[in-house]
CSV table of C-alpha atoms in Angstrom, one decimal:
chain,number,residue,atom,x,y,z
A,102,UNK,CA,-49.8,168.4,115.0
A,103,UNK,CA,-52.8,165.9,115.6
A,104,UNK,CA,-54.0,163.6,112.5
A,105,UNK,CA,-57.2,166.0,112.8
A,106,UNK,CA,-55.6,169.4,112.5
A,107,UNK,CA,-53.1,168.4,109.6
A,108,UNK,CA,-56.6,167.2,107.6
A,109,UNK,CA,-57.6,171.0,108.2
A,110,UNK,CA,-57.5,173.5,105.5
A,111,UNK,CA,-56.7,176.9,106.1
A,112,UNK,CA,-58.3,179.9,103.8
A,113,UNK,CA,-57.1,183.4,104.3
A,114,UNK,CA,-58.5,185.3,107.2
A,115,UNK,CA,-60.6,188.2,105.9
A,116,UNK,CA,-58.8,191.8,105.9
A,117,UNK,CA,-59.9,194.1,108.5
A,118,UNK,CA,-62.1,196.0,105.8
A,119,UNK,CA,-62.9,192.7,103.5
A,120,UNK,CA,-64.3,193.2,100.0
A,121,UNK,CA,-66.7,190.1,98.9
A,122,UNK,CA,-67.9,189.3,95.8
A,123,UNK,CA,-71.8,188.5,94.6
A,124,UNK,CA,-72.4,185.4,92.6
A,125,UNK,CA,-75.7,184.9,90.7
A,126,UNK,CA,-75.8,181.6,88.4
A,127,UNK,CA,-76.3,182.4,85.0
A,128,UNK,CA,-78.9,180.0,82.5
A,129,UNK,CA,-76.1,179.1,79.5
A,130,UNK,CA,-77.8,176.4,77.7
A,131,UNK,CA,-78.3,172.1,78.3
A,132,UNK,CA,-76.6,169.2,76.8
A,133,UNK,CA,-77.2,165.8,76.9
A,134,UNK,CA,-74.5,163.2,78.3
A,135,UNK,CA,-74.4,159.4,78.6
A,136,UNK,CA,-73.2,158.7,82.1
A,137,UNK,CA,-70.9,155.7,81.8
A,138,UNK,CA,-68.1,158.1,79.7
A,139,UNK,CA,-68.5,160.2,83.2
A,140,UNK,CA,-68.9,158.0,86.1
A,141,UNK,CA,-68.0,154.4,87.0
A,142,UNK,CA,-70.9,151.4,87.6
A,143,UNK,CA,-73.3,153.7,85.2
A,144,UNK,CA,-76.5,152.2,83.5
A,145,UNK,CA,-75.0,151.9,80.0
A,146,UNK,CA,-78.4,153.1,78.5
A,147,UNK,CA,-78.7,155.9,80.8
A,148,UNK,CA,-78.5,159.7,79.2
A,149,UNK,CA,-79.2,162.9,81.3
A,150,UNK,CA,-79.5,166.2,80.4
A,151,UNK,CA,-77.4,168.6,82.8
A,152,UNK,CA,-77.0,172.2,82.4
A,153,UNK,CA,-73.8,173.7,81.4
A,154,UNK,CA,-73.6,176.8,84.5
A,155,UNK,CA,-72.2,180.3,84.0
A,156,UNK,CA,-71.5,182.8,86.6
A,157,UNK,CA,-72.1,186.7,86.8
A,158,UNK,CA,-69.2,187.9,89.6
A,159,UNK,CA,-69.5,191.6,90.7
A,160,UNK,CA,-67.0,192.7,93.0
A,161,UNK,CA,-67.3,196.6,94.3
A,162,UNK,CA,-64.6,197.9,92.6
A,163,UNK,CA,-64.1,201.5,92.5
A,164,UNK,CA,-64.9,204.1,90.5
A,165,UNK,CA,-67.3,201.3,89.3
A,166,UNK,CA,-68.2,197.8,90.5
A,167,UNK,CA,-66.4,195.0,88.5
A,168,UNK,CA,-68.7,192.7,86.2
A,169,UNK,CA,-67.0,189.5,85.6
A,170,UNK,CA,-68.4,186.1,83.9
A,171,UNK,CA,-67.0,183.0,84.4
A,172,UNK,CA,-67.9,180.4,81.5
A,173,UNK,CA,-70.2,180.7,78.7
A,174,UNK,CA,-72.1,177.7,77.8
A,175,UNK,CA,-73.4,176.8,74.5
A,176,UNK,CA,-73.7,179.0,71.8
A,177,UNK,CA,-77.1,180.1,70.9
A,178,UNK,CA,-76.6,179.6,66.7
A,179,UNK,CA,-74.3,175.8,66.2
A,180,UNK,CA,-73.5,177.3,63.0
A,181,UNK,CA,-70.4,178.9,65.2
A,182,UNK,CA,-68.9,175.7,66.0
A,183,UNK,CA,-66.8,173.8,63.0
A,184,UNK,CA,-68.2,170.8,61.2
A,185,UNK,CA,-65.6,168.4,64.0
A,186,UNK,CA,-67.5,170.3,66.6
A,187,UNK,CA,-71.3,170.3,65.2
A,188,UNK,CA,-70.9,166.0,64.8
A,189,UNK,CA,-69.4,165.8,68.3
A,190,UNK,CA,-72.3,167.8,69.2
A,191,UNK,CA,-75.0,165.7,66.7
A,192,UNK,CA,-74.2,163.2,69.8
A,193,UNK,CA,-75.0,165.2,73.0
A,194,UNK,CA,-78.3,166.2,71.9
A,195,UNK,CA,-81.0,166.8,73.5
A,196,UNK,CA,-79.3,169.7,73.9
A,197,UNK,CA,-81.5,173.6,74.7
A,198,UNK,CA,-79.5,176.9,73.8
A,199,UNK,CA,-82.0,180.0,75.2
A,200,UNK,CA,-81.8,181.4,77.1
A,201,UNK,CA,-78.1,181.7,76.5
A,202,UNK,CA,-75.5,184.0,78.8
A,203,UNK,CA,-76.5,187.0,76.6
A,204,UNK,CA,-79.7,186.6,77.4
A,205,UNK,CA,-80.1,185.5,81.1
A,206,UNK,CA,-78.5,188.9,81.6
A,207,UNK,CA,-80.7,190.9,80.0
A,208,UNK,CA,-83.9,189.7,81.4
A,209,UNK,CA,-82.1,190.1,85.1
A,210,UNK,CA,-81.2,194.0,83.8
A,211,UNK,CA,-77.5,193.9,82.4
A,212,UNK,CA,-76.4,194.1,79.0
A,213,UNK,CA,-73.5,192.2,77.6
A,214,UNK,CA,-71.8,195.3,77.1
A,215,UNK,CA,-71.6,195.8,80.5
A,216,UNK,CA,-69.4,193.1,81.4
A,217,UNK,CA,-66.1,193.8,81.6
A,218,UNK,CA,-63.9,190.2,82.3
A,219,UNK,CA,-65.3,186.8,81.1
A,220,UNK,CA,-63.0,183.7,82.9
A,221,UNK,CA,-63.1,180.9,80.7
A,222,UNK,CA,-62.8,177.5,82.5
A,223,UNK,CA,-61.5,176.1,79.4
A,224,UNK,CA,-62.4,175.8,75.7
A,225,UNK,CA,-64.8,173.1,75.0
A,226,UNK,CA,-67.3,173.7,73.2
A,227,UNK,CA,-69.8,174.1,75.9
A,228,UNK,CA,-67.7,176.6,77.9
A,229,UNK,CA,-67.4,179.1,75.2
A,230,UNK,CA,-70.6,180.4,74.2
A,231,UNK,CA,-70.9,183.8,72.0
A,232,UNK,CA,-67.9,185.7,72.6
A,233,UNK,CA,-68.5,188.7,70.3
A,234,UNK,CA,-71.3,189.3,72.5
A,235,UNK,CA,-69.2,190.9,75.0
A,236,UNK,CA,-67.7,193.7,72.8
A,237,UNK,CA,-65.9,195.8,75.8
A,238,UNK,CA,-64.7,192.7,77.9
A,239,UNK,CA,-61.3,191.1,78.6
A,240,UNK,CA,-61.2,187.5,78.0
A,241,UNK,CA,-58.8,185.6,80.5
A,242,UNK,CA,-58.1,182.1,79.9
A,243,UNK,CA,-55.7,180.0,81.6
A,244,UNK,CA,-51.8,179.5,80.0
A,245,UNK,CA,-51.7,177.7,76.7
A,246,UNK,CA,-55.0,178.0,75.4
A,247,UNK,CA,-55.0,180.2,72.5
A,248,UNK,CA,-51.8,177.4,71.3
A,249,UNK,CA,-54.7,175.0,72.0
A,250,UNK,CA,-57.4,176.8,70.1
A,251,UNK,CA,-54.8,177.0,66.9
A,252,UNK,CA,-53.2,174.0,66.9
A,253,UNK,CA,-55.2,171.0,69.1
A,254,UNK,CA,-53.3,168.9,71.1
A,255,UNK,CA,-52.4,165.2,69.5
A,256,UNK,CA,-54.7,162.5,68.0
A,257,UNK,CA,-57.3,162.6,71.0
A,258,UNK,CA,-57.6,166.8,70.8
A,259,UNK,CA,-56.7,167.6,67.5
A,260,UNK,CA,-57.2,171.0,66.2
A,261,UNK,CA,-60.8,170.3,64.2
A,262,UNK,CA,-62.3,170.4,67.4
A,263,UNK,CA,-61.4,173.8,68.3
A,264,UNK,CA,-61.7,177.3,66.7
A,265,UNK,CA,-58.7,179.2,66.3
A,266,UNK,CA,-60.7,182.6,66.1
A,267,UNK,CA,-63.2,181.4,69.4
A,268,UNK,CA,-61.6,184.7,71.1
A,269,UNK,CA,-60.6,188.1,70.4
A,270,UNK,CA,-56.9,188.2,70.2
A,271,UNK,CA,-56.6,192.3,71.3
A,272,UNK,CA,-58.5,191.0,74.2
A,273,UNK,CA,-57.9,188.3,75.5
A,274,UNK,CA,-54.9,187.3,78.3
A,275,UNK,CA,-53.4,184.6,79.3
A,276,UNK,CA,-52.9,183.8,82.8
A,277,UNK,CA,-48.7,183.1,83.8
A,278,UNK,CA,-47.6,179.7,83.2
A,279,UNK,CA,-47.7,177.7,86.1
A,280,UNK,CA,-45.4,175.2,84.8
A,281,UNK,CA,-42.0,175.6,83.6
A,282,UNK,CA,-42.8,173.0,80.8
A,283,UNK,CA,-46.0,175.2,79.6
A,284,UNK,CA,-44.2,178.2,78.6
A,285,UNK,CA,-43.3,177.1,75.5
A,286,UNK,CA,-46.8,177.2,74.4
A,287,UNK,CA,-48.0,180.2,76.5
A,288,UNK,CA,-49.8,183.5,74.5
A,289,UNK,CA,-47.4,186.7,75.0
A,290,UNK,CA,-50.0,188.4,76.0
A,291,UNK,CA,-50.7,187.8,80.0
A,292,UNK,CA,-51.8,189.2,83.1
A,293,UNK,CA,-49.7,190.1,85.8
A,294,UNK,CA,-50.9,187.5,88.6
A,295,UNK,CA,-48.5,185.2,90.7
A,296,UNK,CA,-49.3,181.5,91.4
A,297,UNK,CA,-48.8,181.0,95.1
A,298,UNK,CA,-50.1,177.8,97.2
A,299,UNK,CA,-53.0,178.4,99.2
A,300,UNK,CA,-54.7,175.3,101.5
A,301,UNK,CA,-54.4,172.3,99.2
A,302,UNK,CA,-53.9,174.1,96.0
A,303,UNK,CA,-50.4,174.3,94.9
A,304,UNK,CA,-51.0,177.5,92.5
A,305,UNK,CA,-53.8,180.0,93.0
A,306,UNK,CA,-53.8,183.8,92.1
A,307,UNK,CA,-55.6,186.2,94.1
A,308,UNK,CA,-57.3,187.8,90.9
A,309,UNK,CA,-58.3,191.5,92.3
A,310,UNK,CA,-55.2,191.3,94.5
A,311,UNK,CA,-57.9,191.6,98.0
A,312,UNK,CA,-58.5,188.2,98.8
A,313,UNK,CA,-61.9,188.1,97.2
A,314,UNK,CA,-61.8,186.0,94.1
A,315,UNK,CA,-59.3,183.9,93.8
A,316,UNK,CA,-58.3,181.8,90.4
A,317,UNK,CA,-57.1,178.2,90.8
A,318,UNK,CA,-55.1,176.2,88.6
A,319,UNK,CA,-57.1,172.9,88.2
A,320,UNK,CA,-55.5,170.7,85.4
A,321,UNK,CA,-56.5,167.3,84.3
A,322,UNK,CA,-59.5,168.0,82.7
A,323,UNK,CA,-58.4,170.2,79.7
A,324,UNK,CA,-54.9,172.6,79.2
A,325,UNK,CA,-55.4,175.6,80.9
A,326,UNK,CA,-58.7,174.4,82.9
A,327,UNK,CA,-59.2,176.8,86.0
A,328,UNK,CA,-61.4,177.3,88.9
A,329,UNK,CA,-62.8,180.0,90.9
A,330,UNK,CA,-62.8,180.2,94.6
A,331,UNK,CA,-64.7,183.5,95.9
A,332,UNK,CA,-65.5,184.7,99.1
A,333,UNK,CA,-69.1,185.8,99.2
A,334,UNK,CA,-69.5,186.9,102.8
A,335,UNK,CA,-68.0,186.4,106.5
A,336,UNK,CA,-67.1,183.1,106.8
A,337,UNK,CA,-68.8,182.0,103.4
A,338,UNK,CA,-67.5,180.9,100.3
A,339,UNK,CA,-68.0,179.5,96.7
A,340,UNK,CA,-65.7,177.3,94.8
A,341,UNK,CA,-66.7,177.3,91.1
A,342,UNK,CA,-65.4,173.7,89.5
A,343,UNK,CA,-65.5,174.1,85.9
A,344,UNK,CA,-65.4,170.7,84.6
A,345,UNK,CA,-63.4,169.1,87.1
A,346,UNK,CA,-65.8,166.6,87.0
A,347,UNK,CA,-69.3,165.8,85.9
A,348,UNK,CA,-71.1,164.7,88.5
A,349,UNK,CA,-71.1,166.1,92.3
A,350,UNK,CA,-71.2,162.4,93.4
A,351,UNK,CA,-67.7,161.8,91.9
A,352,UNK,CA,-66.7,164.5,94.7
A,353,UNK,CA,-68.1,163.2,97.4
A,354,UNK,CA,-66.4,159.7,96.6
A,355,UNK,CA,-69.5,157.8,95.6
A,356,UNK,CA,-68.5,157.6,91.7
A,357,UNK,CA,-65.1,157.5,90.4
A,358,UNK,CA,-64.0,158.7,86.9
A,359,UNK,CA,-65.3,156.8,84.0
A,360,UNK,CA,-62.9,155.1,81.6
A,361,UNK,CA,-63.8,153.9,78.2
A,362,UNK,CA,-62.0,152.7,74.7
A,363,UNK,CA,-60.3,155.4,73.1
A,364,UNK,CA,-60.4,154.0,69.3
A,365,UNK,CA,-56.9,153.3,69.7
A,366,UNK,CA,-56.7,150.1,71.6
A,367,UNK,CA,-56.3,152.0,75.1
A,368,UNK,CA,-58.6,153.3,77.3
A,369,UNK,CA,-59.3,157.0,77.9
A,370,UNK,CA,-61.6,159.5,79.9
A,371,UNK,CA,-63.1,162.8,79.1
A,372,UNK,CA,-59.9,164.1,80.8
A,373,UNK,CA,-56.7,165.1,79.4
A,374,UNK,CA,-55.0,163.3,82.0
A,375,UNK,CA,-56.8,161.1,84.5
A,376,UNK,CA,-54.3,161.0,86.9
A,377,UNK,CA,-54.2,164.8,87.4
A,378,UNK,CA,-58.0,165.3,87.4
A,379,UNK,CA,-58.5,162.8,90.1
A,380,UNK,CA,-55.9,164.6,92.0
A,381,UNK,CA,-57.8,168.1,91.7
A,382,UNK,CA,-60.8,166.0,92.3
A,383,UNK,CA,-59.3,165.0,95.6
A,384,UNK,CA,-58.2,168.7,96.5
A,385,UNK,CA,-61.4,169.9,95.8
A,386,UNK,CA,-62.9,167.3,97.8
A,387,UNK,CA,-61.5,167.9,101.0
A,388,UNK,CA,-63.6,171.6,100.9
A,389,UNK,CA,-66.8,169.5,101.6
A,390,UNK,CA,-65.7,168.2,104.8
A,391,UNK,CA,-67.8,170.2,107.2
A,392,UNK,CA,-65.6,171.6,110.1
A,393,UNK,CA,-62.6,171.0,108.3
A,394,UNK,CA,-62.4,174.0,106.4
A,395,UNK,CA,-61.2,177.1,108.4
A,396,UNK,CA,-59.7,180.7,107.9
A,397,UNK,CA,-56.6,181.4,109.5
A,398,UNK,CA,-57.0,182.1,113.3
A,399,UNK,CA,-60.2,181.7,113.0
A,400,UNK,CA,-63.7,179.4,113.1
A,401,UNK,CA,-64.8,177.0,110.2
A,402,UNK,CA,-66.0,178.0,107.3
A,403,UNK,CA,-68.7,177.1,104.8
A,404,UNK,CA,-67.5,176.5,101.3
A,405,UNK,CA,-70.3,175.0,98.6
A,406,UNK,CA,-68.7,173.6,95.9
A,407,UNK,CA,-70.5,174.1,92.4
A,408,UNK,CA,-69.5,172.0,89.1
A,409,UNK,CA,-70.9,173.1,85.5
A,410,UNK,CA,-72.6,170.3,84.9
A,411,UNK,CA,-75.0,169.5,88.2
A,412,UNK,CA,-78.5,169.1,87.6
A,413,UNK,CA,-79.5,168.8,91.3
A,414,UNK,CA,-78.4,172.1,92.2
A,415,UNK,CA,-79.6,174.0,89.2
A,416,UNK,CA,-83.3,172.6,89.9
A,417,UNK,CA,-82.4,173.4,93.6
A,418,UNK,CA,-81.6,177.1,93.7
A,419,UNK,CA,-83.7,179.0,91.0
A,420,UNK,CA,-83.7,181.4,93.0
A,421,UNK,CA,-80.1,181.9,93.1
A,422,UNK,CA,-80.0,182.4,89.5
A,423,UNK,CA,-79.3,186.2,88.1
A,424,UNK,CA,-81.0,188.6,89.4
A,425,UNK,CA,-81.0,186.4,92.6
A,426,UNK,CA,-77.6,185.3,94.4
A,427,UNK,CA,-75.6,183.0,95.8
C-alpha cells in the first residue's frame, strides 16, 4: 500500500437504495469566550462572541419521518442553571438567548412537540438548553452522563456545575459504554447500538442502523462527548463536532489547544483530557483533506466539518439555517 492510499479514509459505500438525512442549523443562543483559554498565541485581551449551533436532523423514516436534534444551546431563562453555573456564566457574557432551539423551530414551521430524539453532545451548560420543551422526545446522551449530571467529576468538574434533574430520567438513554472502565458509571437505561471502527474512528454506531447518521464517540472534551457524522446526499456528508474544539482553525492545524493555570499549581485546558481531545482533533482533521476522503470502491467524497462554536460559518450560511438546509 502507497504512503498516499494508507493516508485515505474510507466511509461506507451507499446501499443500493440509500436513505440520507436533511440537516438545517438551528439559532440556539451566543456566548462570549476569551480566546487564549481556547487557542494557543491568542491576543490576551481578545473576547468573541461565537454561537453555540444546534441541529434539526430528519431522516425519512417510515410510517413517519424522524425528527431528531442534536444539541441545545443556551437556555432562554438562566434562572435554570444553578448558582455554580449562573457565575461561570456572569463571565461569558455578552451572551444572547432568542431565539432559542424552541423557537428557531417554530418560526421555520415545527413545534417542539414534534421532535422525537434530541442527541446531546455533552452537558455543559451551553449544550443543554430547555429540555422540558421537548415533552414527547427521547434524550440520548453518551455513556456516563447522567453519573456526571449527579455527581461531577473531581475538583475541576465537581457536581455544582451540573444539574442532576437537566433531563428526564423515563426518557432519556444512554448510549453502551465504549470502555470497559466506563461501565461502572454507565445509566441502566441504554440503547441497543454497537460501537464498531469506521475510517479513523475507533467506535461509531450507525444510529438508524442504514448508514445514514452515524454517532461517534469523541472523548477528551467532556465524559460522554459525541459527534455526528451524517450522510446528506451522494457522495456528501456532514460531520457535526460538538465541542471538540472551539475554533475551526485548531482543525486545520493553524492553532493548537490553549492551556492555562488551573488554580491548583498545574496547568489545564477547557478539556477533560488534553491528550484525548487532540487525538479526536487529529481524527477529525484528516476529513478536511480534499481527495482523501472516499467511500468504499468508490470516488472521493466531500465531508464539511461543523464545530458548535464557529462564527465564520454561522455568518456564512444563513441560508442553511432551519427552514433552509445543509
Amino acid at each position: 500500500m502507497s504512503s498516499q492510499e494508507a493516508d485515505t479514509l474510507i466511509l461506507p459505500a451507499p446501499a443500493s437504495n440509500q436513505i440520507y438525512v436533511m440537516i438545517s442549523a438551528l439559532e440556539a443562543g451566543h456566548l462570549t469566550l476569551p480566546e487564549c483559554l481556547f487557542i494557543t498565541d491568542a491576543d490576551p485581551l481578545k473576547r468573541t462572541t461565537v454561537p453555540t449551533l444546534s441541529f434539526l436532523i430528519q431522516h425519512p423514516s417510515f410510517p413517519k419521518p424522524t425528527n431528531l436534534i442534536f444539541d441545545l444551546g443556551l437556555k432562554r431563562d438562566f434562572s435554570g442553571y444553578r448558582d455554580a453555573q449562573q457565575h461561570h456564566i456572569s463571565q461569558r457574557q455578552p451572551t444572547i438567548v432568542s431565539p432559542d432551539v424552541s423557537k428557531s423551530l417554530q418560526n421555520g414551521g415545527l413545534s417542539p412537540e414534534e421532535i422525537d430524539t434530541v442527541i446531546l453532545s455533552h452537558v455543559h451548560w451551553d449544550h443543554v438548553g430547555t429540555p422540558s420543551d421537548f415533552r414527547n422526545a427521547e434524550f440520548v446522551v453518551g455513556s456516563g452522563t447522567v453519573h456526571l449530571l449527579a455527581h461531577g467529576s473531581g475538583p475541576l468538574y465537581p457536581a455544582e456545575i451540573f444539574n442532576p434533574d437537566e433531563l428526564p430520567k423515563d426518557r432519556t438513554k444512554e448510549l453502551p459504554p465504549v470502555r470497559q472502565e466506563d461501565e461502572a458509571k454507565a445509566y441502566p437505561q441504554q440503547t441497543s447500538h454497537e460501537w464498531k471502527p469506521l475510517a479513523a474512528f475507533p467506535a461509531v454506531v450507525d444510529y438508524f442502523g442504514d448508514g445514514s447518521l452515524y454517532v461517534v464517540d469523541a472523548p477528551g472534551h467532556l465524559f460522554g462527548h459525541v459527534n455526528l457524522l451524517a450522510r446528506v446526499a451522494p457522495r456528501k456528508w456532514v460531520y457535526l463536532g460538538g465541542d471538540c474544539c472551539h475554533d475551526p482553525r485548531i482543525l486545520k492545524g493553524e492553532k493548537g489547544i490553549a492551556m492555562y493555570d488551573d488554580g491548583r499549581g498545574g496547568l489545564r485546558s477547557v478539556h477533560v483530557d488534553t491528550d484525548e481531545a487532540a487525538g479526536t482533533i487529529k481524527r477529525i482533521g484528516k476529513l478536511l483533506n480534499q481527495g482523501k476522503v472516499r467511500e468504499e470502491g468508490g470516488e472521493s467524497v466531500e465531508v464539511e466539518v461543523v464545530v458548535a462554536h464557529d462564527k465564520a460559518w454561522r455568518e456564512a450560511n444563513a441560508s442553511r439555517f432551519w427552514p433552509g438546509r445543509l
